[in-house]
Coordinates of C-alpha atoms in Angstrom, one line a residue:
X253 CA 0.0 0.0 0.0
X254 CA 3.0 2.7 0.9
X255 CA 4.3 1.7 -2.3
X256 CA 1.6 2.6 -4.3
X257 CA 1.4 6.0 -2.7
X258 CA 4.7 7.1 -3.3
X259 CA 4.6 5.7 -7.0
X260 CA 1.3 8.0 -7.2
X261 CA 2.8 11.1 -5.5
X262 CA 6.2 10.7 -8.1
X263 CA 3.9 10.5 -11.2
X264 CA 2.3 13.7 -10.1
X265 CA 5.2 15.7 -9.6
X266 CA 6.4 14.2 -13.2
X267 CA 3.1 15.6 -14.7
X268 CA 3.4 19.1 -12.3
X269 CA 7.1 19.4 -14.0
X270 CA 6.0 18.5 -17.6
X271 CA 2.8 21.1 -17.0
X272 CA 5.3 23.5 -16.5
X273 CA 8.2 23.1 -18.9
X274 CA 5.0 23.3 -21.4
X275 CA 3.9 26.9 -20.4
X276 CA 8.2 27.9 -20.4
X277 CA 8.3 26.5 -23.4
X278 CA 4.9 28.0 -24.8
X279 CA 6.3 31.4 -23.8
X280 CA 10.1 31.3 -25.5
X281 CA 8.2 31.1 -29.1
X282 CA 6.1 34.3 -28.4
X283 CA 9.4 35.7 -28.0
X284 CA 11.2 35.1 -30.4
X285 CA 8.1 35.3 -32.7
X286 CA 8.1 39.6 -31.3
X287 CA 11.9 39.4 -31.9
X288 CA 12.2 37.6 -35.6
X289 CA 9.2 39.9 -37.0
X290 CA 11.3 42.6 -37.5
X291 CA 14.2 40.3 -39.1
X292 CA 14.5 42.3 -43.1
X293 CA 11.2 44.5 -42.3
X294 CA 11.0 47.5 -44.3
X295 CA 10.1 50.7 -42.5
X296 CA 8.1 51.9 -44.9
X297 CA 5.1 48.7 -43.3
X298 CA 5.3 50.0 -40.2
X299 CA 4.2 53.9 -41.4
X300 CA 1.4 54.7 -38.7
X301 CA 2.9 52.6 -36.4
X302 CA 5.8 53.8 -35.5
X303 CA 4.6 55.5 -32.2
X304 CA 3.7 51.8 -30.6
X305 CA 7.0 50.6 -32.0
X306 CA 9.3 53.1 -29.6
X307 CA 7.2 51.7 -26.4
X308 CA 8.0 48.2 -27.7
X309 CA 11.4 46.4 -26.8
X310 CA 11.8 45.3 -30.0
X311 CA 10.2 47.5 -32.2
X312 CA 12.2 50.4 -30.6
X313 CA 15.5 48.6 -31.0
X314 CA 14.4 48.2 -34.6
X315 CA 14.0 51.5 -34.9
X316 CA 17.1 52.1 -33.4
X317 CA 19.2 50.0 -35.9
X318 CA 16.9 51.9 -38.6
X319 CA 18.5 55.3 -37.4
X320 CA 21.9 54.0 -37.1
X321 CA 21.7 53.9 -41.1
X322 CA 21.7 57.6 -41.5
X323 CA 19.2 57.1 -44.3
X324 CA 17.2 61.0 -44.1
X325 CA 14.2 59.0 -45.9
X326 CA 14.1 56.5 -42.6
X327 CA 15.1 59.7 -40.1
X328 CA 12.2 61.4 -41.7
X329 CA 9.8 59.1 -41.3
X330 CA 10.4 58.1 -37.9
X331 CA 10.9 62.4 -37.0
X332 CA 7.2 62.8 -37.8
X333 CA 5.6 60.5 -36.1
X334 CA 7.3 60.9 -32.8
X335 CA 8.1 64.6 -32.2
X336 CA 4.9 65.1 -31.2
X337 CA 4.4 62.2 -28.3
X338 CA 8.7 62.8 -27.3
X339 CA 7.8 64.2 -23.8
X340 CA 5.8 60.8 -22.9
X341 CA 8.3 59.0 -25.0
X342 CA 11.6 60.5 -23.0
X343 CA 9.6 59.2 -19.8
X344 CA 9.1 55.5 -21.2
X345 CA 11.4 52.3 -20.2
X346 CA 12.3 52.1 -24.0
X347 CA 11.0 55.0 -25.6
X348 CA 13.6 57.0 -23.8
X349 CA 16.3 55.0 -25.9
X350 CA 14.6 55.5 -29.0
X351 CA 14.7 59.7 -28.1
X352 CA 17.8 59.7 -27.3
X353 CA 19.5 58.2 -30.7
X354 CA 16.8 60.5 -32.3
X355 CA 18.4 63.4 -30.6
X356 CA 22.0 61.9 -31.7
X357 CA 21.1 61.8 -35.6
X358 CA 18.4 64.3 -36.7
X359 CA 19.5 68.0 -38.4
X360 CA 19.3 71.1 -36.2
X361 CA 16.2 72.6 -37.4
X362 CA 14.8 69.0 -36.0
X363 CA 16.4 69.1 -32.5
X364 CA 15.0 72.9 -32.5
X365 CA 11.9 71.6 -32.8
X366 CA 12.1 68.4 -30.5
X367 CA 13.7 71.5 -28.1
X368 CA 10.8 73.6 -28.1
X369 CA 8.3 70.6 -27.6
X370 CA 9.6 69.4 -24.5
X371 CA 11.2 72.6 -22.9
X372 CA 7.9 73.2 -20.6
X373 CA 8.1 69.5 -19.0
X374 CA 11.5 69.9 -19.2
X375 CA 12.2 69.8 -15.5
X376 CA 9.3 66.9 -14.6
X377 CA 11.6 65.2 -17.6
X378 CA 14.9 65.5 -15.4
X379 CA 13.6 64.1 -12.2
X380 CA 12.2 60.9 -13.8
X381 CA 14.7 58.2 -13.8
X382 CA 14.8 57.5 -17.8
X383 CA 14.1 60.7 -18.6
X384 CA 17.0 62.2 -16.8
X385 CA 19.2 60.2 -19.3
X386 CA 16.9 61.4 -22.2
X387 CA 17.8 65.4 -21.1
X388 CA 21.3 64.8 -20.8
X389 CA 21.7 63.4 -24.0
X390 CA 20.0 66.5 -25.4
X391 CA 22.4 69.0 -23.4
X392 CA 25.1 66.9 -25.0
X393 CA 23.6 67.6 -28.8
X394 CA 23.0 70.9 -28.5
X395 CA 24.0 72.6 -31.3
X396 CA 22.8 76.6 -31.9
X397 CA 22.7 79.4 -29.5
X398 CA 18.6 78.9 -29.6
X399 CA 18.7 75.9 -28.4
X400 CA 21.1 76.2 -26.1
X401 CA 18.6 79.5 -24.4
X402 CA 15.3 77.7 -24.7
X403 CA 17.0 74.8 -22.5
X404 CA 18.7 78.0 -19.6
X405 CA 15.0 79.5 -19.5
X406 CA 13.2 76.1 -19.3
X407 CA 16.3 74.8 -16.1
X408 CA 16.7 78.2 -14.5
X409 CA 14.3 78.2 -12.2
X410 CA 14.3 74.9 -10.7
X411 CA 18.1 74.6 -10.3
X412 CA 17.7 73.7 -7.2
X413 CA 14.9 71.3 -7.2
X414 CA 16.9 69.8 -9.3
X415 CA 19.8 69.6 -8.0
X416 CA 19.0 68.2 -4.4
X417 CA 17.5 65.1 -6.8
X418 CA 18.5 61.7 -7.3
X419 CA 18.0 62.3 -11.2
X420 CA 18.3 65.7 -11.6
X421 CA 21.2 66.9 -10.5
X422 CA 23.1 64.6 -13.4
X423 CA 21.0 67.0 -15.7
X424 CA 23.0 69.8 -13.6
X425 CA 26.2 68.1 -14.5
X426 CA 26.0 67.5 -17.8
X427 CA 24.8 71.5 -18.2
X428 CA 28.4 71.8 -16.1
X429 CA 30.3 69.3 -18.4
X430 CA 28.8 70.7 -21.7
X431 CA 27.9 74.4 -21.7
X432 CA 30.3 77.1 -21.5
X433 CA 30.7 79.2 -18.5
X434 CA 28.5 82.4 -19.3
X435 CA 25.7 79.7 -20.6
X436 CA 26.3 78.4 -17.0
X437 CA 25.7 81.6 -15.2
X438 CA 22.3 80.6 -13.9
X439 CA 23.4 77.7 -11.8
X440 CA 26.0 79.4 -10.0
X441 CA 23.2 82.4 -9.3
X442 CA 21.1 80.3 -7.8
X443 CA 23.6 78.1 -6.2
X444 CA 25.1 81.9 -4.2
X445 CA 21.5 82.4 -3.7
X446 CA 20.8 79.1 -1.9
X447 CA 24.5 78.1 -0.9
X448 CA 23.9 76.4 2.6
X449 CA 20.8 74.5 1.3
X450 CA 22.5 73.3 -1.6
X451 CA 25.9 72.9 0.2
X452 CA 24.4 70.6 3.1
X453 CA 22.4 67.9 0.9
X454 CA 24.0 65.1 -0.3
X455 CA 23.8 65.8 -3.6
X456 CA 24.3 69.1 -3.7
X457 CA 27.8 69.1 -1.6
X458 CA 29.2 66.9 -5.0
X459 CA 27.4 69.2 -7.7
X460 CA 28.6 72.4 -5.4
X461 CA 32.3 70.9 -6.0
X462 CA 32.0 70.3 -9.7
X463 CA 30.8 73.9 -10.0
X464 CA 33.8 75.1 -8.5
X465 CA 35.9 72.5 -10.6
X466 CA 34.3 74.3 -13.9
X467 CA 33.8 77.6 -12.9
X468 CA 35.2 80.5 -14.8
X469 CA 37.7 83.2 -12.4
X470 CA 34.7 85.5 -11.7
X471 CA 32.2 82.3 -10.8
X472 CA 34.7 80.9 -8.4
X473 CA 35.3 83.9 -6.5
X474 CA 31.7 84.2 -6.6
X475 CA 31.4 80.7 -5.0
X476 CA 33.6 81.2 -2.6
X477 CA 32.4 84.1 -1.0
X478 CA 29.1 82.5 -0.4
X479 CA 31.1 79.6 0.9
X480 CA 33.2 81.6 3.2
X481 CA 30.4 83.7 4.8
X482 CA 28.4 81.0 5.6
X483 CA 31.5 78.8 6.6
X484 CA 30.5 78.2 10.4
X485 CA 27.5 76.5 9.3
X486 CA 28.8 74.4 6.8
X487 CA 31.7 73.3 8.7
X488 CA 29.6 71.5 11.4
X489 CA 27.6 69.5 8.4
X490 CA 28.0 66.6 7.6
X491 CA 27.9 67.0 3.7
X492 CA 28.9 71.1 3.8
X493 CA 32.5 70.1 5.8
X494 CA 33.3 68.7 2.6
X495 CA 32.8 71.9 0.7
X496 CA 34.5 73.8 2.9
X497 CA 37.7 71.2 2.7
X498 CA 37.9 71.3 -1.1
X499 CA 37.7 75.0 -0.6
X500 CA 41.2 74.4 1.5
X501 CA 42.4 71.9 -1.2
X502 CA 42.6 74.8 -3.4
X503 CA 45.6 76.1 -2.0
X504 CA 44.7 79.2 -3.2
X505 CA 45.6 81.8 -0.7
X506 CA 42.9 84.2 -1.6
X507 CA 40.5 81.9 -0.7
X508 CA 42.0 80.0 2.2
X509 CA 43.1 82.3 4.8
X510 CA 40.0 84.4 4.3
X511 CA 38.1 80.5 5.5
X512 CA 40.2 79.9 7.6
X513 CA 40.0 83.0 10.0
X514 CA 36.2 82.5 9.8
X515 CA 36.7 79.7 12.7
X516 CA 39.4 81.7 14.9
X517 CA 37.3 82.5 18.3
X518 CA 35.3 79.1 18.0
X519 CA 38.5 76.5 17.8
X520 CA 38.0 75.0 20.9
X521 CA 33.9 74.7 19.9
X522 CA 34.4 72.9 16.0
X523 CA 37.2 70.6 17.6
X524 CA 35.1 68.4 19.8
X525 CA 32.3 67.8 17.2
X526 CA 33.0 64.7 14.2
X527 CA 32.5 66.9 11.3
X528 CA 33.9 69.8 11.9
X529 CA 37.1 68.8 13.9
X530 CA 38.2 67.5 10.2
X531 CA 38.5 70.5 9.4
X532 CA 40.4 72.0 12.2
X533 CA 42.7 69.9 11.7
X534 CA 43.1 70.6 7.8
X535 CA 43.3 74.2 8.3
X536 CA 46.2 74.0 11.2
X537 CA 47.4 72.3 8.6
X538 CA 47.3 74.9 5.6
X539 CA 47.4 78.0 7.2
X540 CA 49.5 81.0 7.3
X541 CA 52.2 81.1 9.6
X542 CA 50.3 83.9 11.7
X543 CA 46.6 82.3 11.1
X544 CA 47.9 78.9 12.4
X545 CA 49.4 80.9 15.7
X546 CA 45.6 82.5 16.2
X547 CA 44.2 78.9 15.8
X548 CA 46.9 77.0 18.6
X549 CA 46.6 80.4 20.5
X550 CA 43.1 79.4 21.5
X551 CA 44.3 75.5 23.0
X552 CA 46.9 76.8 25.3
X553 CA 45.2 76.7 28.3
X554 CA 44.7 74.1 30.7
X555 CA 41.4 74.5 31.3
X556 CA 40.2 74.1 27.7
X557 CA 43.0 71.8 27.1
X558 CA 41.7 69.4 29.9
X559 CA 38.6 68.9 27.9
X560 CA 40.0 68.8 24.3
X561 CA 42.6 65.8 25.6
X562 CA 39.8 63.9 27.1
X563 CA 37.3 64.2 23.6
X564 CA 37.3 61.4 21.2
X565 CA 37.7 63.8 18.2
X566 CA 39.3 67.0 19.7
X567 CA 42.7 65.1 21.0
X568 CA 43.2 64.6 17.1
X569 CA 43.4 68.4 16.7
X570 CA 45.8 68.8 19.5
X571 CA 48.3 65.9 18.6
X572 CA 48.3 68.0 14.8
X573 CA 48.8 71.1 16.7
X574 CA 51.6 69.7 18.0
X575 CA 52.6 68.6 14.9
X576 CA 52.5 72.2 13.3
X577 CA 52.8 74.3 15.5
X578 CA 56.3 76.9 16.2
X579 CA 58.7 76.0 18.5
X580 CA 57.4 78.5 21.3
X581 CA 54.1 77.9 21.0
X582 CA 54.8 73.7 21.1
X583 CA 56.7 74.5 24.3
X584 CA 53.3 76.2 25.5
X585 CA 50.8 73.3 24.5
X586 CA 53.5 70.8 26.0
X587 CA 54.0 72.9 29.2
X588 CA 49.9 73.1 29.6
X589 CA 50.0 69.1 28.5
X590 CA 52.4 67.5 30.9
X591 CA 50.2 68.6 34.3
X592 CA 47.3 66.5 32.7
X593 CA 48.3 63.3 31.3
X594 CA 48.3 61.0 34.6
X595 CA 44.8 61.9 34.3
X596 CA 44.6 60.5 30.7
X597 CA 47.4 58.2 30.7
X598 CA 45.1 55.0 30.3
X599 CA 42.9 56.5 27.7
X600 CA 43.7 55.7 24.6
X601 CA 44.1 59.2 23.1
X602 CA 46.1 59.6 26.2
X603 CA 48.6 56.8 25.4
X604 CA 48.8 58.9 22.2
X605 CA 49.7 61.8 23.2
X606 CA 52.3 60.7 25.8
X607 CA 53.9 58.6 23.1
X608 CA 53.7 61.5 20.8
X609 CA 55.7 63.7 23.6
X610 CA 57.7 61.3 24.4
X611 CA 58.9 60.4 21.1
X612 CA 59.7 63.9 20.7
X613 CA 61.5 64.0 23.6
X614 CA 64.2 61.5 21.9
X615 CA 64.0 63.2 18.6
X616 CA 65.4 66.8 20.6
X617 CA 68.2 64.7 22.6
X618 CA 69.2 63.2 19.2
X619 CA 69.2 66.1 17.7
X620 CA 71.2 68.4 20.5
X621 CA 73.6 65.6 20.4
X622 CA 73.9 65.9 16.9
X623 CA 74.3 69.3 16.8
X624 CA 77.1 69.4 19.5
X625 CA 78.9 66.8 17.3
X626 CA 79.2 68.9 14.4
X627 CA 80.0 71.7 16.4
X628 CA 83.5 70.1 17.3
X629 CA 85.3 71.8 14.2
X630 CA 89.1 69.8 13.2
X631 CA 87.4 66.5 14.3
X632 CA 86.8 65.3 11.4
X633 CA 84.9 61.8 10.4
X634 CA 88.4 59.5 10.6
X635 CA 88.7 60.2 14.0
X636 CA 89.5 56.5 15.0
X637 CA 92.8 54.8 16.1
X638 CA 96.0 57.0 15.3
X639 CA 93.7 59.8 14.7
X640 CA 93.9 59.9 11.0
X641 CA 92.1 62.2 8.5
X642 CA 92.6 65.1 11.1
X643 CA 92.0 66.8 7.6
X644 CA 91.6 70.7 8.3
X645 CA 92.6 71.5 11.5
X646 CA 91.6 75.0 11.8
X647 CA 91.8 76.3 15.3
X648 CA 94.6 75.0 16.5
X649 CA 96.5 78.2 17.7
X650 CA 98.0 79.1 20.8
X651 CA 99.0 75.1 21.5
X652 CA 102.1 75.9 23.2
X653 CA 103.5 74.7 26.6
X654 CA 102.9 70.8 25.5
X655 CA 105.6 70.2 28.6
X656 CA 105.3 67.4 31.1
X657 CA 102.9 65.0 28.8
X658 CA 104.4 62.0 29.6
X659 CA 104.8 59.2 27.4
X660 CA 102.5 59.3 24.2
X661 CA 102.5 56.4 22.9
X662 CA 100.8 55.2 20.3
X663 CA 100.0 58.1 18.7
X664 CA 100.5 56.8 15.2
X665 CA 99.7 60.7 13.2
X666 CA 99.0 59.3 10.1
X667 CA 97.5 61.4 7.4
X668 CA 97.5 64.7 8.8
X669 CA 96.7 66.2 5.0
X670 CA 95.7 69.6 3.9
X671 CA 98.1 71.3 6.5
X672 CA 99.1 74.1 4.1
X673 CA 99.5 77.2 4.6
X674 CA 99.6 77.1 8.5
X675 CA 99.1 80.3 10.1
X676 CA 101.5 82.7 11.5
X677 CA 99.9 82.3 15.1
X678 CA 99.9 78.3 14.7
X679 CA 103.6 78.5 13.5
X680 CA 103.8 79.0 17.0
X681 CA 104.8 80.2 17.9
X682 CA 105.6 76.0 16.7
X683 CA 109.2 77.6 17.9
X684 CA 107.5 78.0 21.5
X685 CA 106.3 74.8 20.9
X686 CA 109.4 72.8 20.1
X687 CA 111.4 74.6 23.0
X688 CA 108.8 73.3 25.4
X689 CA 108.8 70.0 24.2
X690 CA 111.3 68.4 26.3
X691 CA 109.0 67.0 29.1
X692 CA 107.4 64.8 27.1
X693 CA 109.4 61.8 28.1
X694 CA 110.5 59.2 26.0
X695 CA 108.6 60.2 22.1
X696 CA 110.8 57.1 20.9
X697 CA 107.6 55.2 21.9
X698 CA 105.5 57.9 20.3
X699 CA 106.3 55.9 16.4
X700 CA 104.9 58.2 13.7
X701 CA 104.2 55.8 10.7
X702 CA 103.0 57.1 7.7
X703 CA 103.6 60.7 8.2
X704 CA 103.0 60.5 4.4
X705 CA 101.4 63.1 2.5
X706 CA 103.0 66.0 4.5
X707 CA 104.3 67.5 1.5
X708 CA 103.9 71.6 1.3
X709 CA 104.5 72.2 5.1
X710 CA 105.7 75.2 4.3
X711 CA 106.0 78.4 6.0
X712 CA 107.9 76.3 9.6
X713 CA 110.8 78.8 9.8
X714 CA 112.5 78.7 13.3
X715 CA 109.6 76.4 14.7
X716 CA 112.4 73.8 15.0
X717 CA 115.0 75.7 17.3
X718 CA 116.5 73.5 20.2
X719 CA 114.3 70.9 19.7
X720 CA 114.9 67.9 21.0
X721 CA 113.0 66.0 18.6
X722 CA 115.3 62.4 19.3
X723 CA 113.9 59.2 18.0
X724 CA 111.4 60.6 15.7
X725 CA 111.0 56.8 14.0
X726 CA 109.6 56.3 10.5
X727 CA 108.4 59.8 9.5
X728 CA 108.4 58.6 5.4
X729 CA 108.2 60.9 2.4
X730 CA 108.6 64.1 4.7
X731 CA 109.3 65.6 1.2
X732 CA 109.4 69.3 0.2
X733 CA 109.8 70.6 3.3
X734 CA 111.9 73.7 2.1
X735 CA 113.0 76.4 4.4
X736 CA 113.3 74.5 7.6
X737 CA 116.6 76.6 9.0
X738 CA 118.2 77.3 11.6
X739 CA 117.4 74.0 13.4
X740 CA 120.6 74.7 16.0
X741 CA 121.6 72.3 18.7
X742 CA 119.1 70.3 17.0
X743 CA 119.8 66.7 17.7
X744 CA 118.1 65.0 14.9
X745 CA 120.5 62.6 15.0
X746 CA 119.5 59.1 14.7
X747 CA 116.1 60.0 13.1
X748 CA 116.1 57.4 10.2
X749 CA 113.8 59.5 7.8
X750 CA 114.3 57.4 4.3
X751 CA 113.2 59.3 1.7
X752 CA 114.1 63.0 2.8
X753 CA 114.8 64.3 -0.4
X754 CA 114.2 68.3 -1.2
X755 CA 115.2 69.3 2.0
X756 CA 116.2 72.9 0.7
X757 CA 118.7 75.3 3.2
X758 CA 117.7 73.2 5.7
X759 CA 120.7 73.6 7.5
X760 CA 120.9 71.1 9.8
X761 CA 124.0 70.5 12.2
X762 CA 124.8 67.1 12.4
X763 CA 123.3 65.6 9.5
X764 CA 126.8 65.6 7.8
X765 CA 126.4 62.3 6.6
X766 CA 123.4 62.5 4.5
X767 CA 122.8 59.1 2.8
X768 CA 120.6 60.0 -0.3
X769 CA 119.4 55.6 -0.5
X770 CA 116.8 56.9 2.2
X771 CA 118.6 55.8 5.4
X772 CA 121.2 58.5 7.6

């Protein structure tokens, strides 16, 4: 018995399926029956027709096709029986495509005409969602000063209206995008006339921005006025804050400072609300030197500065204050800051800020330490062992008395280059300094290898007199050292300098036995 149901119950839902592949079916031939009707029709069968054709899928994308052939018998024929119906047709789900390549391909005395008959319903037109696309195709074909005028009369005075819609304001655009400025004239009127209504709306904060994008000198500065004056209002919107920043974007500094000294006196105010703290931030950001210090000028103070650090939006405006703002006036903010954070210190905009500071904090210490660096003139980068590249050693006067320095040893001097021209005050009094060289102790230990490069050490005239200068080992190439006299009583006996060569009136007692193979 079960198994009779359920063979029952499966033969149904076999039939139920059939039943309905049958009505799918039936429906897929009335299709393509509509569709391959029009398959090699002539127009000319369809004359009185042609009006039910545009409101038909496929008889309007036959007629589309037909106009795509730029045949002026077809475009005639199709002109005459629609002009007449185009505002309802502009309106329709596919009569509005038909209009449209209509608009595209007929003459200008023909677009005049389709012009005048639908310039009274022009606006209804724009705020219907297939007409708007209808209008803008128009605005694009628009080809004589007439037409141009009878399309500015039929707009002007629902700009507005228009713009604050879903489908209209693209018709606003496209006037933007395809008119020229003077045509334009009549949107930015009415936009000055209604700026914070049209500068709030959702749609009307992105048309407000093209306008400025296409605006001619005079139209922008127009614009921007309106803009500026009503600037407290728009800054605390949440569609007219974005105005007001692509205002700033302009880096344009007659517009910007103007803006931004609207908000001086209400800093503290804008920074604690979501919109217009943005802002505040953007113009610490961009302003003037001397606008920015009337901004900051407003924060330092404890009192005020206690609440901005503890708002969710306004700490933002401080930590870019910080960021911006002179060196005295970021000592301020920090001095008023410091007293306050164990309050805030487990906030996270707290955490923030003392990380901010205290990253800061490093940066200066770096940067002192830095700067006392390079303030050590003569030391010069190769300041490692045997202090080489001691390249110009200015400053070294007055080094006399070097008495009683004990044994310096391991003072290898190599490379002591660019040592020309050494002043008169340096050449010591180098006299004073050889005679007060004898408590140094034993300078055999002090070995100068590689005293290379010392050539055109010149101008060391009696800076060698009763030196004791003994055991002076490996001093190489010490070459060119003219005019080195009267080096009296001065034992440089025993010095082993190979390579002396061009050691012009040098006069030295006791070097009788020059060896010119570099040894003595």
């Amino acid at each position: 018995m079960l198994r009779l149901q359920q063979t029952q119950q499966t033969q149904q839902q076999q039939q139920q399926q059939s039943q309905g592949n049958a009505k799918g079916n039936s429906k897929r031939p009335t299709a393509d029956v509509d569709a391959n009707r029009f398959a090699g029709a002539v127009l000319e069968g369809f004359v009185g027709q042609i009006y039910s054709l545009c409101k038909d899928q496929h008889g309007c994308r036959y007629l589309q096709k037909k106009l795509e052939e730029q045949n002026e018998a077809y475009l005639n024929i199709i002109f005459n029986e629609v002009f007449n119906h185009f505002v309802e047709l502009m309106t329709d789900p596919f009569g509005n495509y038909l209009c449209q390549k209509l608009l595209e391909y007929c003459g200008d005395e023909q677009r005049t005409v389709i012009v005048e008959t639908v310039a009274p319903e022009l606006v209804n037109i724009s705020l219907n969602m297939h007409g708007t696309r209808a209008v803008q195709k128009m605005i694009e074909f628009l080809s004589t000063p007439q037409q141009i005028a009878i399309v500015v009369v039929a707009l002007n005075p629902s700009v507005v209206t228009l713009i604050k819609d879903l489908n209209g304001n693209h018709v606003i655009q496209k006037c933007l995008n395809r008119l020229a400025s003077e045509d334009n004239q009549f949107i930015y009127n009415a936009i000055s006339a209604h700026c914070i209504e049209v500068a709030t709306h959702r749609h009307g904060c992105c048309v407000l921005q093209r306008c400025i994008d296409h605006a001619s000198a005079s139209q922008k500065i127009q614009l921007v006025r309106e803009i500026t004056y009503n600037a407290l209002a728009l800054v605390q919107d949440p569609f007219g804050n974005y105005v007001v920043q692509y205002v700033l974007d302009l880096s344009d500094n007659r517009f910007t400072d103007a803006l931004i000294r609207r908000f001086i006196g209400h800093v503290c105010v804008l920074s604690v609300q979501k919109f217009s703290s943005n802002v505040i931030e953007k113009c610490i950001r961009v302003a003037e030197a001397e606008t920015r210090k009337f901004l900051i000028e407003e924060m330092i103070n404890k009192a005020r500065l206690d609440k901005l650090l503890r708002d969710s939006y306004a700490n933002y405006v401080v930590q870019t204050a910080l960021d911006f703002a002179d060196p005295i006036q970021r000592a301020q903010l920090v001095e008023c800051i410091r007293p306050l954070l164990p309050a805030i210190r487990n906030t996270p905009y707290g955490k923030r800020i003392q990380s901010k500071l205290h990253r800061d904090q490093l940066s200066s210490v770096n940067q002192l330490a830095h700067l006392n660096m390079n303030n050590m003139g003569g030391m010069g980068p190769g300041m490692g062992p045997g202090m080489g590249g001691m390249n110009g050693m200015n400053g070294m006067n007055n080094i006399g008395n070097l008495g009683a320095m004990g044994n310096m040893t391991g003072m290898g001097m190599g490379n002591m280059n660019g040592m020309g021209g050494v002043p008169g005050n340096m050449a010591m009094n180098m006299a004073t300094m050889a005679n007060n060289m004898n408590g140094i102790g034993h300078m055999n230990v002090m070995p100068m290898p590689n005293m290379s490069n010392m050539n055109g050490v010149g101008g060391m005239s009696a800076a060698m007199t009763n030196g004791n200068m003994n055991g002076m080992n490996g001093g190489n190439n010490m070459n060119a050292m003219n005019n080195i006299p009267n080096n009296i009583n001065g034992n440089m006996m025993g010095f082993g300098f190979p390579g002396m060569s061009h050691f012009g009136n040098v006069g030295m007692i006791g070097m009788n036995d020059y060896n010119p193979y570099g040894y003595m």
